[in-house]
């Protein structure tokens, strides 16, 4: 049996990091077991589904490096959903209901007020043919519910171990809406069964859905897949993630300069017992992947932690891996290697290297402090500026000479030089930047001129 997982987003919003984590875990599970991942666009909600969101899902998965092995849209299989509906009606597992949303809401409120669970009471089963005809004569159209067997449904969850759910705690799920469209529950079971999905890995909010869906698989004569339910992913403040409330989208991470491999490493291990570390590639995540390491407690996605990991991830990149992007920031091709060696440890995003190239190439407005010590250091620096060519030994030899002339050392020596040469108090090692700044720009900046 070939393992087949699936990622089934609804194109009603941008992919947020919780969705991306689900997609990544499905991809990793499939790859770790020699299988494939299916992408199913759950577009049965025709009113809210949008093509730009479909395009966004595809772009986000490609950016993360986890494109699907096969894909389709649920609306392409409408005939299969309709056929399943007919089979379920024929075997007596579906029944028509005529309550309006307002009536159902009032009924649930009354049940809660009475201290009872808000479970559908199957009132529609008591309707006679004449009752149904009368309701339809007023313009009402039925929605169709799947009658659950009154029994316990159990499965061995890939993440949470054994789970038991009694049908008495559930409402009979609606499978067909009043407009005739299939709901998620019907479409997902039919598609999973008929396209060979073997493992369904999704969020813990689907646990009760799973209990009903297992019964639906059986009613359709299909074996249910293996299920795994990941604990919720929360934002830094402890709230649940949702595309409807503007939670952090994958596209925002891309726009913010996060590396896709850093995002993947972060999401793949968030909520596990594994340390979140930079990785050499997705193959490393596949090799170490074990779904049993995910815990039951909700994990928090803190963007600040991701930024820190991103900084560590880019330090693992060699100059060849960033050459095109640095050239795009203005770094000459022949200086990419020494420049990257100088700045990689001082940035959190590769785009930030552009700031340090500005420091190298100018113009830079030097910061010249008026205190006596700074003035003495800068005067000595101008007087002893060494002739080119310069290399990484130039800085230490030059500053030793300045110290000998002025008697100033430590912060009093280095701070005035850094402020004049870079207009910043902190940054990459000057022994590496100085040869690229060059003598002409250094002399001008030491004298307080933009260069």
Short mmCIF file of C-alpha atoms in Angstrom, two decimals:
data_model
loop_
_atom_site.label_atom_id
_atom_site.label_comp_id
_atom_site.label_asym_id
_atom_site.label_seq_id
_atom_site.Cartn_x
_atom_site.Cartn_y
_atom_site.Cartn_z
CA UNK A 1 0.00 0.00 0.00
CA UNK A 2 1.33 3.40 -1.00
CA UNK A 3 0.91 5.97 1.72
CA UNK A 4 -1.14 8.92 0.50
CA UNK A 5 -1.80 11.95 2.65
CA UNK A 6 -3.80 14.97 1.62
CA UNK A 7 -3.92 18.67 2.31
CA UNK A 8 -7.37 20.10 1.69
CA UNK A 9 -7.56 23.88 2.11
CA UNK A 10 -10.68 25.86 1.33
CA UNK A 11 -9.83 28.84 -0.92
CA UNK A 12 -11.67 31.36 1.21
CA UNK A 13 -8.65 33.22 2.55
CA UNK A 14 -4.87 33.30 2.59
CA UNK A 15 -2.95 30.33 3.93
CA UNK A 16 -1.96 31.07 7.55
CA UNK A 17 0.84 29.37 9.43
CA UNK A 18 -1.52 26.86 11.03
CA UNK A 19 -2.63 25.67 7.58
CA UNK A 20 0.98 25.61 6.42
CA UNK A 21 1.97 23.45 9.38
CA UNK A 22 -0.77 20.95 8.49
CA UNK A 23 0.40 20.88 4.86
CA UNK A 24 4.02 20.43 5.91
CA UNK A 25 3.28 17.61 8.35
CA UNK A 26 1.27 15.79 5.67
CA UNK A 27 4.11 16.23 3.17
CA UNK A 28 6.74 15.08 5.66
CA UNK A 29 4.69 12.05 6.71
CA UNK A 30 4.22 11.03 3.09
CA UNK A 31 7.89 11.49 2.22
CA UNK A 32 9.07 9.69 5.37
CA UNK A 33 6.97 6.66 4.35
CA UNK A 34 7.79 6.70 0.65
CA UNK A 35 4.37 8.07 -0.25
CA UNK A 36 2.71 11.03 -1.92
CA UNK A 37 0.69 14.06 -0.86
CA UNK A 38 -2.52 15.07 -2.55
CA UNK A 39 -3.69 18.67 -2.73
CA UNK A 40 -7.46 18.92 -2.76
CA UNK A 41 -8.96 22.37 -3.14
CA UNK A 42 -12.15 22.25 -1.07
CA UNK A 43 -14.09 24.77 -3.14
CA UNK A 44 -17.64 23.59 -2.44
CA UNK A 45 -18.34 26.94 -0.74
CA UNK A 46 -18.91 28.69 -4.05
CA UNK A 47 -19.87 32.03 -2.52
CA UNK A 48 -16.60 32.52 -0.62
CA UNK A 49 -14.12 30.58 -2.78
CA UNK A 50 -11.85 32.80 -4.89
CA UNK A 51 -9.34 32.09 -7.63
CA UNK A 52 -6.71 34.40 -6.14
CA UNK A 53 -6.80 32.34 -2.96
CA UNK A 54 -6.29 29.15 -5.00
CA UNK A 55 -3.27 30.77 -6.66
CA UNK A 56 -2.02 31.86 -3.25
CA UNK A 57 -2.17 28.31 -1.87
CA UNK A 58 -0.16 26.99 -4.82
CA UNK A 59 2.40 29.79 -4.51
CA UNK A 60 2.80 29.26 -0.76
CA UNK A 61 3.34 25.50 -1.10
CA UNK A 62 5.87 26.04 -3.89
CA UNK A 63 7.71 28.63 -1.82
CA UNK A 64 7.92 26.23 1.13
CA UNK A 65 9.27 23.56 -1.22
CA UNK A 66 6.40 21.13 -0.64
CA UNK A 67 4.35 21.09 -3.86
CA UNK A 68 1.71 18.37 -4.05
CA UNK A 69 2.17 15.21 -6.10
CA UNK A 70 -1.40 15.32 -7.38
CA UNK A 71 -4.21 17.84 -7.13
CA UNK A 72 -7.84 18.47 -7.99
CA UNK A 73 -10.81 20.60 -6.98
CA UNK A 74 -13.76 19.16 -5.13
CA UNK A 75 -16.22 20.79 -7.51
CA UNK A 76 -14.70 18.66 -10.30
CA UNK A 77 -16.14 15.60 -8.56
CA UNK A 78 -19.70 16.84 -8.07
CA UNK A 79 -21.06 13.81 -9.92
CA UNK A 80 -19.37 11.46 -7.45
CA UNK A 81 -20.79 13.39 -4.48
CA UNK A 82 -24.27 13.21 -6.06
CA UNK A 83 -23.92 9.47 -6.62
CA UNK A 84 -22.97 8.96 -2.97
CA UNK A 85 -25.99 11.00 -1.92
CA UNK A 86 -28.30 8.74 -3.93
CA UNK A 87 -26.75 5.61 -2.41
CA UNK A 88 -27.18 6.92 1.12
CA UNK A 89 -30.80 7.85 0.50
CA UNK A 90 -31.45 4.41 -0.98
CA UNK A 91 -30.02 2.63 2.05
CA UNK A 92 -32.03 4.78 4.47
CA UNK A 93 -29.12 6.65 6.09
CA UNK A 94 -30.13 10.14 4.90
CA UNK A 95 -33.30 11.96 5.87
CA UNK A 96 -34.69 15.37 4.85
CA UNK A 97 -34.97 18.18 7.40
CA UNK A 98 -36.80 21.48 6.98
CA UNK A 99 -35.79 23.64 9.96
CA UNK A 100 -34.48 27.09 9.12
CA UNK A 101 -31.16 28.26 10.56
CA UNK A 102 -33.11 30.53 12.93
CA UNK A 103 -35.24 27.66 14.19
CA UNK A 104 -32.22 25.47 14.77
CA UNK A 105 -30.46 28.28 16.61
CA UNK A 106 -33.45 28.80 18.91
CA UNK A 107 -33.66 25.08 19.58
CA UNK A 108 -29.98 24.91 20.52
CA UNK A 109 -30.36 27.89 22.83
CA UNK A 110 -33.27 26.20 24.59
CA UNK A 111 -31.30 22.99 25.03
CA UNK A 112 -28.35 24.84 26.52
CA UNK A 113 -30.65 26.80 28.84
CA UNK A 114 -32.07 23.50 30.06
CA UNK A 115 -28.60 22.12 30.69
CA UNK A 116 -28.75 19.66 27.81
CA UNK A 117 -26.16 19.24 25.04
CA UNK A 118 -27.16 21.06 21.84
CA UNK A 119 -27.62 17.88 19.78
CA UNK A 120 -30.13 17.75 16.94
CA UNK A 121 -33.26 15.98 18.22
CA UNK A 122 -34.15 14.21 14.94
CA UNK A 123 -37.55 15.91 14.89
CA UNK A 124 -37.56 15.63 11.10
CA UNK A 125 -37.77 11.85 11.34
CA UNK A 126 -41.30 12.24 12.72
CA UNK A 127 -42.56 14.14 9.69
CA UNK A 128 -45.08 12.36 7.50
CA UNK A 129 -45.15 12.56 3.72
CA UNK A 130 -48.00 15.04 4.05
CA UNK A 131 -45.97 17.17 6.49
CA UNK A 132 -43.04 17.32 4.10
CA UNK A 133 -45.29 18.14 1.17
CA UNK A 134 -46.88 20.98 3.14
CA UNK A 135 -43.52 22.44 4.06
CA UNK A 136 -42.27 22.27 0.50
CA UNK A 137 -45.47 23.93 -0.69
CA UNK A 138 -44.44 26.99 1.37
CA UNK A 139 -41.13 27.15 -0.48
CA UNK A 140 -38.96 25.32 1.99
CA UNK A 141 -36.31 23.03 0.59
CA UNK A 142 -34.81 20.27 2.70
CA UNK A 143 -31.28 19.83 3.88
CA UNK A 144 -30.29 16.21 4.38
CA UNK A 145 -28.79 14.71 7.52
CA UNK A 146 -26.85 11.47 7.93
CA UNK A 147 -28.39 9.28 10.62
CA UNK A 148 -25.62 8.14 12.97
CA UNK A 149 -25.74 4.72 14.55
CA UNK A 150 -26.12 4.92 18.31
CA UNK A 151 -22.75 3.42 19.13
CA UNK A 152 -19.24 4.24 20.13
CA UNK A 153 -16.72 4.97 17.37
CA UNK A 154 -13.06 4.36 18.16
CA UNK A 155 -9.76 4.72 16.35
CA UNK A 156 -6.05 4.70 17.14
CA UNK A 157 -4.98 8.25 16.50
CA UNK A 158 -1.49 8.83 15.07
CA UNK A 159 -0.93 11.71 17.49
CA UNK A 160 -3.26 11.23 20.44
CA UNK A 161 -3.53 7.45 20.84
CA UNK A 162 -6.89 5.75 21.26
CA UNK A 163 -9.93 8.00 20.92
CA UNK A 164 -13.52 6.94 21.69
CA UNK A 165 -16.51 9.08 20.71
CA UNK A 166 -20.10 8.03 21.33
CA UNK A 167 -22.57 9.06 18.64
CA UNK A 168 -25.04 10.11 21.31
CA UNK A 169 -22.93 13.20 21.90
CA UNK A 170 -23.11 14.25 18.24
CA UNK A 171 -25.74 15.78 16.00
CA UNK A 172 -26.53 13.92 12.82
CA UNK A 173 -24.33 15.84 10.35
CA UNK A 174 -25.81 17.72 7.43
CA UNK A 175 -24.49 16.22 4.18
CA UNK A 176 -26.54 18.20 1.65
CA UNK A 177 -27.46 21.85 2.08
CA UNK A 178 -30.88 23.25 1.23
CA UNK A 179 -29.44 24.58 -2.06
CA UNK A 180 -28.43 21.05 -3.02
CA UNK A 181 -24.69 21.53 -2.52
CA UNK A 182 -22.74 18.88 -0.62
CA UNK A 183 -21.18 19.84 2.69
CA UNK A 184 -17.57 19.30 3.65
CA UNK A 185 -18.45 16.09 5.49
CA UNK A 186 -19.89 14.29 2.48
CA UNK A 187 -17.43 15.60 -0.09
CA UNK A 188 -14.34 14.87 2.00
CA UNK A 189 -15.33 11.29 2.80
CA UNK A 190 -16.23 10.48 -0.80
CA UNK A 191 -13.02 12.03 -2.11
CA UNK A 192 -10.80 10.41 0.51
CA UNK A 193 -12.35 6.99 -0.15
CA UNK A 194 -12.32 7.16 -3.94
CA UNK A 195 -8.89 8.75 -4.45
CA UNK A 196 -7.02 6.35 -2.20
CA UNK A 197 -6.13 8.60 0.74
CA UNK A 198 -4.62 6.37 3.42
CA UNK A 199 -3.78 8.90 6.14
CA UNK A 200 -5.73 11.99 7.17
CA UNK A 201 -3.67 14.36 9.33
CA UNK A 202 -5.43 17.54 10.44
CA UNK A 203 -6.22 19.73 13.44
CA UNK A 204 -7.77 18.55 16.68
CA UNK A 205 -10.91 20.58 15.94
CA UNK A 206 -11.86 17.77 13.54
CA UNK A 207 -11.96 15.02 16.17
CA UNK A 208 -15.75 14.94 16.43
CA UNK A 209 -15.98 15.17 12.62
CA UNK A 210 -13.81 12.08 12.44
CA UNK A 211 -16.19 10.03 14.54
CA UNK A 212 -19.09 10.85 12.22
CA UNK A 213 -16.97 10.43 9.11
CA UNK A 214 -15.86 6.92 10.09
CA UNK A 215 -19.52 5.90 10.20
CA UNK A 216 -20.02 7.54 6.81
CA UNK A 217 -17.06 5.64 5.32
CA UNK A 218 -18.66 2.42 6.50
CA UNK A 219 -22.09 3.37 5.16
CA UNK A 220 -20.51 3.89 1.75
CA UNK A 221 -18.80 0.51 1.95
CA UNK A 222 -15.30 1.96 2.33
CA UNK A 223 -12.57 1.42 4.89
CA UNK A 224 -11.64 4.53 6.81
CA UNK A 225 -8.09 5.93 6.54
CA UNK A 226 -5.74 6.31 9.47
CA UNK A 227 -6.32 9.57 11.35
CA UNK A 228 -4.02 11.91 13.20
CA UNK A 229 -5.11 15.11 14.95
CA UNK A 230 -2.52 17.78 15.66
CA UNK A 231 -2.91 20.06 18.66
CA UNK A 232 -3.91 23.60 17.91
CA UNK A 233 -1.37 26.20 16.94
CA UNK A 234 -1.87 29.47 18.82
CA UNK A 235 -0.51 32.92 18.17
CA UNK A 236 1.94 34.59 20.52
CA UNK A 237 -0.94 35.91 22.62
CA UNK A 238 -2.54 32.49 23.03
CA UNK A 239 -5.41 32.97 20.56
CA UNK A 240 -6.29 30.41 17.92
CA UNK A 241 -5.14 30.99 14.36
CA UNK A 242 -7.74 31.71 11.72
CA UNK A 243 -7.63 33.21 8.25
CA UNK A 244 -10.92 34.91 9.06
CA UNK A 245 -9.40 37.02 11.81
CA UNK A 246 -6.23 37.98 9.94
CA UNK A 247 -3.78 35.55 11.52
CA UNK A 248 -0.24 35.54 10.18
CA UNK A 249 -0.27 34.44 6.56
CA UNK A 250 2.51 32.54 4.82
CA UNK A 251 2.66 35.32 2.23
CA UNK A 252 3.42 37.80 5.03
CA UNK A 253 6.37 35.69 6.15
CA UNK A 254 7.70 35.66 2.61
CA UNK A 255 7.25 39.42 2.31
CA UNK A 256 8.95 39.89 5.70
CA UNK A 257 12.11 38.18 4.45
CA UNK A 258 11.77 34.83 6.17
CA UNK A 259 13.62 31.96 4.50
CA UNK A 260 11.33 29.10 3.43
CA UNK A 261 13.66 26.54 5.00
CA UNK A 262 13.57 28.42 8.32
CA UNK A 263 9.76 28.48 8.23
CA UNK A 264 9.67 24.75 7.44
CA UNK A 265 12.13 23.89 10.21
CA UNK A 266 10.13 26.00 12.67
CA UNK A 267 6.72 24.56 11.79
CA UNK A 268 7.92 20.95 11.50
CA UNK A 269 9.13 20.88 15.09
CA UNK A 270 6.78 23.31 16.78
CA UNK A 271 4.78 21.31 19.30
CA UNK A 272 7.23 18.40 19.38
CA UNK A 273 9.91 17.43 21.86
CA UNK A 274 12.60 18.17 19.24
CA UNK A 275 14.83 21.22 19.44
CA UNK A 276 14.02 23.81 16.79
CA UNK A 277 17.26 24.23 14.89
CA UNK A 278 18.39 25.34 11.43
CA UNK A 279 18.53 22.51 8.90
CA UNK A 280 20.54 21.81 5.79
CA UNK A 281 17.45 21.02 3.73
CA UNK A 282 14.01 19.45 3.67
CA UNK A 283 15.62 16.01 3.40
CA UNK A 284 16.95 16.49 6.91
CA UNK A 285 13.42 17.17 8.17
CA UNK A 286 12.13 14.08 6.38
CA UNK A 287 14.85 11.88 7.85
CA UNK A 288 14.11 12.99 11.41
CA UNK A 289 10.32 13.15 11.11
CA UNK A 290 8.25 11.16 13.60
CA UNK A 291 4.62 12.13 14.05
CA UNK A 292 4.52 10.51 17.50
CA UNK A 293 6.75 13.35 18.76
CA UNK A 294 3.89 15.83 18.48
CA UNK A 295 2.28 16.44 21.86
CA UNK A 296 -1.32 17.03 22.84
CA UNK A 297 -0.76 20.53 24.21
CA UNK A 298 -1.30 23.54 21.97
CA UNK A 299 1.90 25.16 20.70
CA UNK A 300 2.47 28.88 20.28
CA UNK A 301 3.74 30.43 17.09
CA UNK A 302 5.80 33.44 18.13
CA UNK A 303 7.09 35.43 15.13
CA UNK A 304 10.03 36.67 17.24
CA UNK A 305 11.23 33.09 17.67
CA UNK A 306 10.99 32.54 13.93
CA UNK A 307 13.05 35.66 13.25
CA UNK A 308 15.79 34.33 15.54
CA UNK A 309 15.76 30.99 13.74
CA UNK A 310 15.81 32.79 10.40
CA UNK A 311 18.99 34.61 11.41
CA UNK A 312 20.62 31.31 12.36
CA UNK A 313 19.40 29.68 9.15
CA UNK A 314 20.90 32.29 6.84
CA UNK A 315 24.26 32.04 8.58
CA UNK A 316 24.43 28.51 7.19
CA UNK A 317 24.18 29.79 3.62
CA UNK A 318 27.36 30.16 1.62
CA UNK A 319 27.97 33.02 -0.79
CA UNK A 320 26.82 30.94 -3.73
CA UNK A 321 23.43 30.43 -2.16
CA UNK A 322 22.81 34.16 -1.81
CA UNK A 323 24.77 35.51 -4.78
CA UNK A 324 21.79 36.44 -6.93
CA UNK A 325 20.03 38.22 -4.09
CA UNK A 326 23.13 40.16 -3.04
CA UNK A 327 23.84 41.22 -6.61
CA UNK A 328 20.22 42.38 -6.70
CA UNK A 329 20.99 44.56 -3.68
CA UNK A 330 23.88 46.19 -5.57
CA UNK A 331 26.84 44.11 -4.38
CA UNK A 332 29.34 43.60 -7.24
CA UNK A 333 29.73 39.96 -8.20
CA UNK A 334 33.43 39.90 -7.35
CA UNK A 335 32.73 41.17 -3.80
CA UNK A 336 29.83 38.83 -2.96
CA UNK A 337 31.99 36.29 -1.13
CA UNK A 338 33.94 38.70 1.14
CA UNK A 339 30.88 40.85 1.72
CA UNK A 340 28.71 37.88 2.73
CA UNK A 341 31.48 36.65 5.03
CA UNK A 342 31.48 40.07 6.69
CA UNK A 343 27.74 40.61 7.18
CA UNK A 344 26.08 37.17 7.49
CA UNK A 345 26.38 37.14 11.26
CA UNK A 346 24.83 40.59 11.67
CA UNK A 347 21.52 40.26 9.85
CA UNK A 348 18.20 38.51 10.48
CA UNK A 349 16.98 38.78 6.89
CA UNK A 350 19.02 38.72 3.71
CA UNK A 351 17.44 41.99 2.55
CA UNK A 352 19.11 43.67 5.55
CA UNK A 353 22.46 43.09 3.84
CA UNK A 354 21.51 46.00 1.60
CA UNK A 355 21.98 48.36 4.52
CA UNK A 356 25.52 47.15 5.05
CA UNK A 357 26.34 47.42 1.38
CA UNK A 358 25.24 51.05 1.65
CA UNK A 359 27.74 51.41 4.50
CA UNK A 360 30.47 49.97 2.30
CA UNK A 361 29.72 51.82 -0.93
CA UNK A 362 28.20 55.00 0.48
CA UNK A 363 27.18 57.62 0.67
CA UNK A 364 27.39 57.55 4.46
CA UNK A 365 27.11 60.60 6.69
CA UNK A 366 29.75 59.93 9.34
CA UNK A 367 29.06 60.52 13.01
CA UNK A 368 31.83 62.67 14.49
CA UNK A 369 31.68 63.30 18.21
CA UNK A 370 33.24 66.49 19.58
CA UNK A 371 34.82 65.16 22.77
CA UNK A 372 38.59 65.45 23.10
CA UNK A 373 39.27 61.71 23.05
CA UNK A 374 37.28 61.10 19.88
CA UNK A 375 38.93 64.02 18.15
CA UNK A 376 42.40 62.76 19.10
CA UNK A 377 41.65 59.26 17.84
CA UNK A 378 40.29 60.51 14.52
CA UNK A 379 43.23 62.89 13.98
CA UNK A 380 45.68 60.05 14.59
CA UNK A 381 43.65 57.78 12.28
CA UNK A 382 43.84 60.32 9.47
CA UNK A 383 47.56 60.79 9.95
CA UNK A 384 48.32 57.06 9.95
CA UNK A 385 45.87 55.83 7.31
CA UNK A 386 47.84 53.01 5.64
CA UNK A 387 48.39 52.78 1.90
CA UNK A 388 46.43 50.24 -0.11
CA UNK A 389 46.07 47.37 -0.89
CA UNK A 390 44.20 46.48 2.30
CA UNK A 391 43.26 43.08 3.70
CA UNK A 392 41.91 41.72 6.99
CA UNK A 393 45.20 42.45 8.78
CA UNK A 394 45.02 46.16 7.98
CA UNK A 395 42.50 47.04 10.70
CA UNK A 396 44.45 45.56 13.60
CA UNK A 397 47.79 47.05 12.46
CA UNK A 398 46.22 50.47 11.93
CA UNK A 399 44.42 50.56 15.30
CA UNK A 400 47.56 49.44 17.14
CA UNK A 401 49.33 52.41 15.64
CA UNK A 402 46.54 54.79 16.67
CA UNK A 403 46.63 53.39 20.20
CA UNK A 404 50.37 53.94 20.34
CA UNK A 405 50.02 57.57 19.32
CA UNK A 406 47.06 58.45 21.55
CA UNK A 407 47.28 56.05 24.48
CA UNK A 408 43.54 55.39 23.98
CA UNK A 409 42.32 51.80 23.92
CA UNK A 410 39.16 49.74 24.18
CA UNK A 411 35.83 51.39 23.58
CA UNK A 412 37.38 54.86 23.57
CA UNK A 413 39.49 53.82 20.60
CA UNK A 414 37.10 51.74 18.55
CA UNK A 415 33.83 53.63 19.01
CA UNK A 416 34.91 56.90 17.31
CA UNK A 417 36.37 54.95 14.39
CA UNK A 418 33.24 52.84 13.89
CA UNK A 419 30.94 55.88 14.11
CA UNK A 420 33.00 57.77 11.55
CA UNK A 421 33.45 54.86 9.13
CA UNK A 422 29.96 53.32 9.34
CA UNK A 423 27.71 55.88 11.12
CA UNK A 424 26.65 53.03 13.44
CA UNK A 425 27.70 51.90 16.90
CA UNK A 426 27.48 48.21 16.10
CA UNK A 427 27.88 46.04 13.06
CA UNK A 428 30.10 43.59 11.19
CA UNK A 429 33.77 43.32 12.04
CA UNK A 430 35.60 46.30 10.64
CA UNK A 431 38.59 44.18 9.72
CA UNK A 432 36.32 42.64 7.07
CA UNK A 433 34.46 45.78 6.02
CA UNK A 434 37.47 48.11 5.83
CA UNK A 435 39.09 46.61 2.69
CA UNK A 436 35.79 47.02 0.83
CA UNK A 437 35.26 50.59 2.11
CA UNK A 438 38.67 51.52 0.75
CA UNK A 439 41.13 54.31 1.52
CA UNK A 440 39.37 57.16 -0.30
CA UNK A 441 36.01 56.70 1.43
CA UNK A 442 37.69 56.02 4.77
CA UNK A 443 39.73 59.24 4.58
CA UNK A 444 36.67 61.31 3.71
CA UNK A 445 34.57 59.82 6.52
CA UNK A 446 37.31 60.32 9.09
CA UNK A 447 37.23 63.99 8.12
CA UNK A 448 33.44 64.17 8.54
CA UNK A 449 32.51 64.21 4.85
CA UNK A 450 29.78 62.09 3.22
CA UNK A 451 31.40 59.34 1.20
#
